[in-house]
Amino acid sequence: MAPINKAASLPSARAHPLTIETTEYPTAGNGEVVVKVAATAVNPMDWYIQIMGEKLFSWLKYPYIGGSDVAGTVTEVGPNVNNVKVGDRVLGLAAGFAPRAGGFQNYVVLEAGIVAPIPADLDFTEASVIPLGISTAACGLYQKNFLALDYPSVTPKPNGKTILIWAGSSSVGTNAIQLAAASGYEVFTTASSKNFDYCKSIGASRVFDYHSETITQDLLEAFKGKQCAGGYAIQLGSEKIVFEVVAKSQGAKFVACAMQPNDVPEGISAKMVFGSTLKDNEVGPIIFQQYLPAALAQKKWQPLPKPLVAGHGLEKVQDAIDKGKSGEVSAQKLVITL
């Protein structure tokens, strides 16, 4: 007899609160695993979907089960899966918009290519902050039609190039800094002054205050004599400054954007990043199967931003979404334990 599965779902567009209901226990198909979720994190996308509904994604089907970040234990392995086995402790990206693939439930189906085993001493709450942040960072940094950087290594060698990552203390920024540093790049980033030390502790060589009136000039000055590897504009409204710095610096002329880029200056290319597209190319396995398991095992990867546990049980998912939406959480990621 299959275990009982429950989910926190959005019954219709813009409904509030989420409803807790029994849902189908999933089975693993080809290249898939079923994970019993121990911790799941909330992300801005979760509250944007609830607030905006069809204005954001007109194709969403309801009831909709959200949640992209999960950590837990593998309970079933489908055909052609060889990177994890039943009983393994893992983290993974819940990358689908289908009900069986949403993280806000007790049992979720994940694609094995975007699942990574985690060490025995890594708490599930810490592991759950990683998947979407590292995926979105990696999509912008490594995909061939984005920045196409050198891949990360647990023994990186400096390559003499410098990248600009705007909003270094954000979830995506935190992961992008760590990845870029692990790929041998010098990292310049921006943050509020209270998060300067945080950004340096994860690999940024210089941090600039994005509240400064001279931020553009400061960055242009810093890039003089540097070989620019491009930029990653993570914070809404930052793209124009990143465009200018990359345009006027020597080197690559590409900016990965967390938003739809508009008014891109001549000589610069820019594209919006979707955090799950790495599942369809070589970047997913490189990050989740080759790099991350070794980096976690060797303590070369910091699971950040730190988890802030908002409660236990699916009933607390809505509380966590509301807290995230309020904007009162900084340099932390809200997590629910199950």
mmCIF file of C-alpha atoms in Angstrom:
data_model
loop_
_atom_site.group_PDB
_atom_site.id
_atom_site.type_symbol
_atom_site.label_atom_id
_atom_site.label_comp_id
_atom_site.label_asym_id
_atom_site.label_seq_id
_atom_site.Cartn_x
_atom_site.Cartn_y
_atom_site.Cartn_z
ATOM 1 C CA MET A 1 0.000 0.000 0.000
ATOM 2 C CA ALA A 2 1.415 3.390 -1.021
ATOM 3 C CA PRO A 3 2.063 6.005 1.669
ATOM 4 C CA ILE A 4 -0.438 8.838 2.020
ATOM 5 C CA ASN A 5 0.732 11.973 0.267
ATOM 6 C CA LYS A 6 -0.428 15.469 1.200
ATOM 7 C CA ALA A 7 0.304 18.819 -0.434
ATOM 8 C CA ALA A 8 -0.087 22.534 0.206
ATOM 9 C CA SER A 9 -1.701 23.695 -3.019
ATOM 10 C CA LEU A 10 -3.149 26.784 -4.637
ATOM 11 C CA PRO A 11 -6.734 25.755 -5.483
ATOM 12 C CA SER A 12 -7.254 28.581 -7.993
ATOM 13 C CA ALA A 13 -5.472 31.673 -9.292
ATOM 14 C CA ARG A 14 -4.580 34.151 -6.534
ATOM 15 C CA ALA A 15 -6.320 32.080 -3.816
ATOM 16 C CA HIS A 16 -5.187 32.690 -0.220
ATOM 17 C CA PRO A 17 -4.388 30.740 1.884
ATOM 18 C CA LEU A 18 -3.018 27.558 0.344
ATOM 19 C CA THR A 19 -5.136 24.493 1.054
ATOM 20 C CA ILE A 20 -3.830 21.239 2.513
ATOM 21 C CA GLU A 21 -5.187 18.212 0.706
ATOM 22 C CA THR A 22 -4.453 14.569 0.061
ATOM 23 C CA THR A 23 -2.888 14.103 -3.349
ATOM 24 C CA GLU A 24 -1.716 11.186 -5.429
ATOM 25 C CA TYR A 25 1.393 9.329 -4.292
ATOM 26 C CA PRO A 26 3.826 9.658 -7.226
ATOM 27 C CA THR A 27 5.808 6.911 -8.908
ATOM 28 C CA ALA A 28 9.215 7.370 -10.505
ATOM 29 C CA GLY A 29 9.393 7.278 -14.287
ATOM 30 C CA ASN A 30 12.434 6.988 -16.514
ATOM 31 C CA GLY A 31 15.317 9.049 -15.114
ATOM 32 C CA GLU A 32 13.291 10.087 -12.057
ATOM 33 C CA VAL A 33 13.357 9.569 -8.296
ATOM 34 C CA VAL A 34 10.733 9.950 -5.580
ATOM 35 C CA VAL A 35 11.912 11.894 -2.520
ATOM 36 C CA LYS A 36 10.256 11.999 0.903
ATOM 37 C CA VAL A 37 10.585 15.698 1.664
ATOM 38 C CA ALA A 38 12.174 16.623 5.004
ATOM 39 C CA ALA A 39 12.624 20.351 4.309
ATOM 40 C CA THR A 40 11.406 22.724 1.608
ATOM 41 C CA ALA A 41 12.248 26.394 1.091
ATOM 42 C CA VAL A 42 10.123 29.241 -0.265
ATOM 43 C CA ASN A 43 11.235 31.636 -2.992
ATOM 44 C CA PRO A 44 9.949 34.901 -4.465
ATOM 45 C CA MET A 45 8.403 32.927 -7.337
ATOM 46 C CA ASP A 46 6.063 31.256 -4.837
ATOM 47 C CA TRP A 47 4.507 34.523 -3.699
ATOM 48 C CA TYR A 48 4.553 36.081 -7.172
ATOM 49 C CA ILE A 49 2.513 33.150 -8.494
ATOM 50 C CA GLN A 50 0.019 33.501 -5.653
ATOM 51 C CA ILE A 51 -0.291 37.278 -6.080
ATOM 52 C CA MET A 52 -0.312 37.478 -9.894
ATOM 53 C CA GLY A 53 -1.769 34.150 -11.048
ATOM 54 C CA GLU A 54 -2.439 34.064 -14.796
ATOM 55 C CA LYS A 55 -0.828 37.497 -15.278
ATOM 56 C CA LEU A 56 2.508 35.846 -14.522
ATOM 57 C CA PHE A 57 1.988 32.352 -15.987
ATOM 58 C CA SER A 58 -1.191 32.058 -18.038
ATOM 59 C CA TRP A 59 -0.625 28.346 -18.610
ATOM 60 C CA LEU A 60 -0.615 27.225 -14.946
ATOM 61 C CA LYS A 61 -3.048 24.415 -14.146
ATOM 62 C CA TYR A 62 -4.924 24.395 -10.829
ATOM 63 C CA PRO A 63 -4.796 23.083 -8.192
ATOM 64 C CA TYR A 64 -1.136 24.133 -8.369
ATOM 65 C CA ILE A 65 1.560 22.754 -6.065
ATOM 66 C CA GLY A 66 4.534 25.109 -5.817
ATOM 67 C CA GLY A 67 7.933 24.784 -4.183
ATOM 68 C CA SER A 68 11.270 24.451 -5.995
ATOM 69 C CA ASP A 69 13.733 23.655 -3.182
ATOM 70 C CA VAL A 70 13.649 20.259 -1.479
ATOM 71 C CA ALA A 71 15.850 18.074 0.668
ATOM 72 C CA GLY A 72 14.937 14.613 1.918
ATOM 73 C CA THR A 73 15.357 10.873 1.428
ATOM 74 C CA VAL A 74 15.054 8.880 -1.797
ATOM 75 C CA THR A 75 12.187 6.355 -1.521
ATOM 76 C CA GLU A 76 12.004 5.150 -5.131
ATOM 77 C CA VAL A 77 14.319 5.141 -8.140
ATOM 78 C CA GLY A 78 13.104 4.852 -11.731
ATOM 79 C CA PRO A 79 14.882 3.227 -14.685
ATOM 80 C CA ASN A 80 18.192 4.693 -15.884
ATOM 81 C CA VAL A 81 19.098 6.407 -12.621
ATOM 82 C CA ASN A 82 22.635 5.735 -11.435
ATOM 83 C CA ASN A 83 23.677 8.765 -9.368
ATOM 84 C CA VAL A 84 21.490 8.052 -6.295
ATOM 85 C CA LYS A 85 19.761 5.046 -4.706
ATOM 86 C CA VAL A 86 16.901 4.342 -2.315
ATOM 87 C CA GLY A 87 17.771 5.576 1.185
ATOM 88 C CA ASP A 88 20.160 8.301 0.045
ATOM 89 C CA ARG A 89 19.888 11.732 1.654
ATOM 90 C CA VAL A 90 19.616 14.244 -1.174
ATOM 91 C CA LEU A 91 18.768 17.770 -2.244
ATOM 92 C CA GLY A 92 17.075 18.494 -5.528
ATOM 93 C CA LEU A 93 15.394 21.047 -7.733
ATOM 94 C CA ALA A 94 11.653 20.547 -8.130
ATOM 95 C CA ALA A 95 11.690 21.939 -11.649
ATOM 96 C CA GLY A 96 8.293 21.027 -13.002
ATOM 97 C CA PHE A 97 5.003 22.856 -12.839
ATOM 98 C CA ALA A 98 3.085 19.542 -12.762
ATOM 99 C CA PRO A 99 1.452 18.573 -9.422
ATOM 100 C CA ARG A 100 3.749 15.566 -8.922
ATOM 101 C CA ALA A 101 6.814 17.823 -9.224
ATOM 102 C CA GLY A 102 6.017 20.583 -6.706
ATOM 103 C CA GLY A 103 8.075 20.703 -3.518
ATOM 104 C CA PHE A 104 5.261 21.655 -1.123
ATOM 105 C CA GLN A 105 4.223 18.045 -0.481
ATOM 106 C CA ASN A 106 5.346 14.996 1.453
ATOM 107 C CA TYR A 107 6.533 13.025 -1.592
ATOM 108 C CA VAL A 108 7.829 14.626 -4.778
ATOM 109 C CA VAL A 109 9.153 13.371 -8.124
ATOM 110 C CA LEU A 110 12.498 14.869 -9.181
ATOM 111 C CA GLU A 111 14.590 14.436 -12.311
ATOM 112 C CA ALA A 112 17.709 12.549 -11.255
ATOM 113 C CA GLY A 113 19.972 14.867 -13.250
ATOM 114 C CA ILE A 114 19.167 17.734 -10.870
ATOM 115 C CA VAL A 115 19.446 15.731 -7.639
ATOM 116 C CA ALA A 116 22.621 15.587 -5.526
ATOM 117 C CA PRO A 117 23.521 13.341 -2.582
ATOM 118 C CA ILE A 118 24.385 15.231 0.605
ATOM 119 C CA PRO A 119 26.771 14.359 3.445
ATOM 120 C CA ALA A 120 25.426 12.717 6.602
ATOM 121 C CA ASP A 121 26.360 15.762 8.695
ATOM 122 C CA LEU A 122 24.479 18.280 6.506
ATOM 123 C CA ASP A 123 21.080 19.068 7.998
ATOM 124 C CA PHE A 124 18.117 18.873 5.626
ATOM 125 C CA THR A 125 17.145 22.463 6.477
ATOM 126 C CA GLU A 126 20.570 23.691 5.353
ATOM 127 C CA ALA A 127 20.523 21.547 2.223
ATOM 128 C CA SER A 128 17.091 22.854 1.190
ATOM 129 C CA VAL A 129 18.375 26.409 0.648
ATOM 130 C CA ILE A 130 20.639 25.310 -2.215
ATOM 131 C CA PRO A 131 18.757 23.905 -5.255
ATOM 132 C CA LEU A 132 16.992 26.855 -6.923
ATOM 133 C CA GLY A 133 19.714 29.335 -5.952
ATOM 134 C CA ILE A 134 22.533 27.241 -7.391
ATOM 135 C CA SER A 135 20.452 26.312 -10.463
ATOM 136 C CA THR A 136 19.547 29.903 -11.325
ATOM 137 C CA ALA A 137 23.138 31.014 -10.757
ATOM 138 C CA ALA A 138 24.507 28.171 -12.879
ATOM 139 C CA CYS A 139 22.040 28.783 -15.729
ATOM 140 C CA GLY A 140 23.293 32.361 -16.082
ATOM 141 C CA LEU A 141 26.963 31.570 -15.572
ATOM 142 C CA TYR A 142 27.545 28.368 -17.551
ATOM 143 C CA GLN A 143 24.976 27.788 -20.261
ATOM 144 C CA LYS A 144 26.445 28.163 -23.742
ATOM 145 C CA ASN A 145 23.898 30.836 -24.723
ATOM 146 C CA PHE A 146 24.590 32.854 -21.552
ATOM 147 C CA LEU A 147 27.963 33.738 -19.955
ATOM 148 C CA ALA A 148 29.507 30.346 -20.827
ATOM 149 C CA LEU A 149 32.083 30.534 -18.016
ATOM 150 C CA ASP A 150 34.616 27.830 -17.191
ATOM 151 C CA TYR A 151 33.000 25.096 -15.079
ATOM 152 C CA PRO A 152 33.537 25.011 -11.283
ATOM 153 C CA SER A 153 36.098 22.807 -9.565
ATOM 154 C CA VAL A 154 36.910 21.929 -5.946
ATOM 155 C CA THR A 155 40.497 22.937 -6.813
ATOM 156 C CA PRO A 156 40.034 26.125 -8.874
ATOM 157 C CA LYS A 157 42.905 27.988 -10.487
ATOM 158 C CA PRO A 158 42.671 31.758 -11.129
ATOM 159 C CA ASN A 159 42.027 32.471 -14.811
ATOM 160 C CA GLY A 160 42.714 36.207 -14.730
ATOM 161 C CA LYS A 161 39.136 37.274 -15.507
ATOM 162 C CA THR A 162 36.719 39.319 -13.383
ATOM 163 C CA ILE A 163 32.918 39.035 -13.274
ATOM 164 C CA LEU A 164 30.363 41.504 -11.919
ATOM 165 C CA ILE A 165 27.541 39.949 -9.863
ATOM 166 C CA TRP A 166 24.934 42.481 -8.740
ATOM 167 C CA ALA A 167 23.146 41.686 -5.415
ATOM 168 C CA GLY A 168 25.665 39.339 -3.856
ATOM 169 C CA SER A 169 23.776 38.675 -0.625
ATOM 170 C CA SER A 170 20.627 37.468 -2.408
ATOM 171 C CA SER A 171 20.037 33.731 -2.755
ATOM 172 C CA VAL A 172 21.059 33.683 -6.426
ATOM 173 C CA GLY A 173 23.915 36.114 -5.758
ATOM 174 C CA THR A 174 25.248 33.991 -2.910
ATOM 175 C CA ASN A 175 25.359 30.939 -5.146
ATOM 176 C CA ALA A 176 26.712 32.859 -8.150
ATOM 177 C CA ILE A 177 29.621 34.237 -6.107
ATOM 178 C CA GLN A 178 30.548 30.777 -4.833
ATOM 179 C CA LEU A 179 30.297 29.215 -8.292
ATOM 180 C CA ALA A 180 32.252 31.958 -10.065
ATOM 181 C CA ALA A 181 35.010 31.802 -7.440
ATOM 182 C CA ALA A 182 35.083 27.993 -7.781
ATOM 183 C CA SER A 183 35.524 28.514 -11.523
ATOM 184 C CA GLY A 184 38.637 30.643 -11.020
ATOM 185 C CA TYR A 185 37.114 34.102 -11.551
ATOM 186 C CA GLU A 186 37.733 37.214 -9.504
ATOM 187 C CA VAL A 187 34.307 38.375 -8.284
ATOM 188 C CA PHE A 188 33.175 41.964 -7.875
ATOM 189 C CA THR A 189 29.740 42.237 -6.295
ATOM 190 C CA THR A 190 27.314 44.722 -4.768
ATOM 191 C CA ALA A 191 25.420 44.626 -1.475
ATOM 192 C CA SER A 192 24.286 46.894 1.328
ATOM 193 C CA SER A 193 27.144 47.708 3.688
ATOM 194 C CA LYS A 194 25.852 45.327 6.403
ATOM 195 C CA ASN A 195 26.427 42.390 4.021
ATOM 196 C CA PHE A 196 29.956 43.270 2.850
ATOM 197 C CA ASP A 197 31.656 40.740 5.146
ATOM 198 C CA TYR A 198 29.126 38.071 4.178
ATOM 199 C CA CYS A 199 29.902 38.498 0.473
ATOM 200 C CA LYS A 200 33.654 38.398 1.080
ATOM 201 C CA SER A 201 33.315 35.244 3.198
ATOM 202 C CA ILE A 202 31.846 33.363 0.207
ATOM 203 C CA GLY A 203 34.452 34.418 -2.327
ATOM 204 C CA ALA A 204 33.907 38.016 -3.477
ATOM 205 C CA SER A 205 37.178 39.922 -3.764
ATOM 206 C CA ARG A 206 35.537 43.365 -3.715
ATOM 207 C CA VAL A 207 32.073 44.496 -2.582
ATOM 208 C CA PHE A 208 30.476 47.815 -3.538
ATOM 209 C CA ASP A 209 27.573 49.549 -1.823
ATOM 210 C CA TYR A 210 24.676 49.619 -4.265
ATOM 211 C CA HIS A 211 23.151 52.548 -2.356
ATOM 212 C CA SER A 212 26.163 54.709 -3.260
ATOM 213 C CA GLU A 213 25.495 57.620 -5.609
ATOM 214 C CA THR A 214 28.837 56.912 -7.298
ATOM 215 C CA ILE A 215 28.314 53.147 -7.743
ATOM 216 C CA THR A 216 28.608 53.196 -11.555
ATOM 217 C CA GLN A 217 31.823 55.224 -11.508
ATOM 218 C CA ASP A 218 33.241 53.099 -8.658
ATOM 219 C CA LEU A 219 32.671 49.905 -10.642
ATOM 220 C CA LEU A 220 34.071 51.350 -13.867
ATOM 221 C CA GLU A 221 37.175 52.419 -11.969
ATOM 222 C CA ALA A 222 37.535 48.961 -10.420
ATOM 223 C CA PHE A 223 37.328 47.259 -13.834
ATOM 224 C CA LYS A 224 40.124 49.394 -15.340
ATOM 225 C CA GLY A 225 42.893 47.048 -16.447
ATOM 226 C CA LYS A 226 40.711 43.985 -15.803
ATOM 227 C CA GLN A 227 39.515 41.393 -18.301
ATOM 228 C CA CYS A 228 35.723 41.411 -17.791
ATOM 229 C CA ALA A 229 33.942 38.052 -18.021
ATOM 230 C CA GLY A 230 30.512 39.724 -18.219
ATOM 231 C CA GLY A 231 27.855 40.500 -15.654
ATOM 232 C CA TYR A 232 24.890 39.016 -13.819
ATOM 233 C CA ALA A 233 22.120 41.498 -12.946
ATOM 234 C CA ILE A 234 20.076 39.856 -10.204
ATOM 235 C CA GLN A 235 18.301 42.783 -8.559
ATOM 236 C CA LEU A 236 15.407 44.415 -10.398
ATOM 237 C CA GLY A 237 16.507 47.825 -11.651
ATOM 238 C CA SER A 238 20.225 47.015 -11.599
ATOM 239 C CA GLU A 239 20.526 45.975 -15.210
ATOM 240 C CA LYS A 240 21.189 49.455 -16.645
ATOM 241 C CA ILE A 241 24.230 49.945 -14.411
ATOM 242 C CA VAL A 242 25.522 46.445 -15.161
ATOM 243 C CA PHE A 243 25.039 47.076 -18.895
ATOM 244 C CA GLU A 244 27.072 50.272 -18.672
ATOM 245 C CA VAL A 245 29.928 48.726 -16.699
ATOM 246 C CA VAL A 246 30.177 45.711 -19.016
ATOM 247 C CA ALA A 247 29.895 47.909 -22.133
ATOM 248 C CA LYS A 248 32.735 50.171 -21.022
ATOM 249 C CA SER A 249 35.041 47.436 -19.684
ATOM 250 C CA GLN A 250 37.443 45.289 -21.682
ATOM 251 C CA GLY A 251 36.274 41.727 -22.327
ATOM 252 C CA ALA A 252 32.997 39.826 -22.715
ATOM 253 C CA LYS A 253 29.905 41.847 -23.616
ATOM 254 C CA PHE A 254 27.144 39.669 -22.149
ATOM 255 C CA VAL A 255 24.853 40.220 -19.159
ATOM 256 C CA ALA A 256 22.691 37.481 -17.660
ATOM 257 C CA CYS A 257 19.537 38.990 -16.148
ATOM 258 C CA ALA A 258 17.080 37.835 -13.510
ATOM 259 C CA MET A 259 14.519 40.046 -15.248
ATOM 260 C CA GLN A 260 13.459 40.616 -18.855
ATOM 261 C CA PRO A 261 16.117 43.026 -20.192
ATOM 262 C CA ASN A 262 14.926 46.196 -21.929
ATOM 263 C CA ASP A 263 16.838 49.022 -23.612
ATOM 264 C CA VAL A 264 19.964 46.909 -24.051
ATOM 265 C CA PRO A 265 22.715 49.217 -25.364
ATOM 266 C CA GLU A 266 24.405 48.546 -28.669
ATOM 267 C CA GLY A 267 27.351 46.200 -28.430
ATOM 268 C CA ILE A 268 25.918 44.312 -25.438
ATOM 269 C CA SER A 269 23.916 41.076 -25.406
ATOM 270 C CA ALA A 270 21.543 40.278 -22.540
ATOM 271 C CA LYS A 271 19.064 37.505 -21.807
ATOM 272 C CA MET A 272 16.725 36.607 -18.975
ATOM 273 C CA VAL A 273 17.677 33.524 -16.959
ATOM 274 C CA PHE A 274 15.151 30.792 -16.205
ATOM 275 C CA GLY A 275 16.424 28.821 -13.235
ATOM 276 C CA SER A 276 15.454 25.342 -14.424
ATOM 277 C CA THR A 277 16.751 25.210 -18.001
ATOM 278 C CA LEU A 278 19.972 23.479 -16.899
ATOM 279 C CA LYS A 279 17.922 20.267 -16.535
ATOM 280 C CA ASP A 280 17.790 20.093 -20.337
ATOM 281 C CA ASN A 281 21.510 20.450 -21.036
ATOM 282 C CA GLU A 282 24.965 19.476 -19.792
ATOM 283 C CA VAL A 283 25.029 22.103 -17.024
ATOM 284 C CA GLY A 284 22.555 20.211 -14.779
ATOM 285 C CA PRO A 285 24.662 17.047 -14.399
ATOM 286 C CA ILE A 286 27.898 19.068 -14.206
ATOM 287 C CA ILE A 287 26.572 20.998 -11.191
ATOM 288 C CA PHE A 288 24.407 18.404 -9.426
ATOM 289 C CA GLN A 289 26.350 15.223 -10.179
ATOM 290 C CA GLN A 290 29.961 16.246 -10.717
ATOM 291 C CA TYR A 291 30.636 19.412 -8.733
ATOM 292 C CA LEU A 292 28.186 19.820 -5.845
ATOM 293 C CA PRO A 293 28.438 16.360 -4.191
ATOM 294 C CA ALA A 294 32.243 16.655 -4.026
ATOM 295 C CA ALA A 295 32.125 20.300 -2.927
ATOM 296 C CA LEU A 296 29.677 19.511 -0.102
ATOM 297 C CA ALA A 297 31.627 16.429 1.003
ATOM 298 C CA GLN A 298 34.888 18.412 1.099
ATOM 299 C CA LYS A 299 33.239 21.426 2.802
ATOM 300 C CA LYS A 300 34.103 23.567 -0.220
ATOM 301 C CA TRP A 301 30.488 24.736 -0.584
ATOM 302 C CA GLN A 302 28.577 26.804 1.967
ATOM 303 C CA PRO A 303 24.796 26.168 2.070
ATOM 304 C CA LEU A 304 23.683 29.782 2.107
ATOM 305 C CA PRO A 305 21.746 31.998 2.685
ATOM 306 C CA LYS A 306 21.232 30.508 6.152
ATOM 307 C CA PRO A 307 17.888 28.770 6.638
ATOM 308 C CA LEU A 308 15.296 30.511 8.783
ATOM 309 C CA VAL A 309 12.836 27.805 9.844
ATOM 310 C CA ALA A 310 9.329 29.268 9.635
ATOM 311 C CA GLY A 311 7.603 26.231 11.127
ATOM 312 C CA HIS A 312 6.870 22.504 10.826
ATOM 313 C CA GLY A 313 4.237 21.007 8.573
ATOM 314 C CA LEU A 314 2.545 21.870 5.296
ATOM 315 C CA GLU A 315 0.202 24.207 7.187
ATOM 316 C CA LYS A 316 3.164 26.559 7.710
ATOM 317 C CA VAL A 317 4.002 26.988 4.007
ATOM 318 C CA GLN A 318 1.557 29.900 3.663
ATOM 319 C CA ASP A 319 3.030 31.603 6.736
ATOM 320 C CA ALA A 320 6.497 31.341 5.189
ATOM 321 C CA ILE A 321 5.283 32.743 1.850
ATOM 322 C CA ASP A 322 3.593 35.668 3.629
ATOM 323 C CA LYS A 323 6.738 36.370 5.632
ATOM 324 C CA GLY A 324 8.880 36.292 2.498
ATOM 325 C CA LYS A 325 6.461 38.557 0.667
ATOM 326 C CA SER A 326 6.703 41.123 3.482
ATOM 327 C CA GLY A 327 10.366 41.762 2.638
ATOM 328 C CA GLU A 328 11.528 41.545 6.244
ATOM 329 C CA VAL A 329 13.954 38.647 5.674
ATOM 330 C CA SER A 330 17.490 39.547 4.519
ATOM 331 C CA ALA A 331 20.455 37.224 3.813
ATOM 332 C CA GLN A 332 18.350 34.266 4.998
ATOM 333 C CA LYS A 333 16.009 31.799 3.291
ATOM 334 C CA LEU A 334 12.689 30.715 4.771
ATOM 335 C CA VAL A 335 12.378 26.959 5.213
ATOM 336 C CA ILE A 336 9.584 24.606 6.331
ATOM 337 C CA THR A 337 10.330 21.220 7.859
ATOM 338 C CA LEU A 338 8.050 18.234 7.168
#
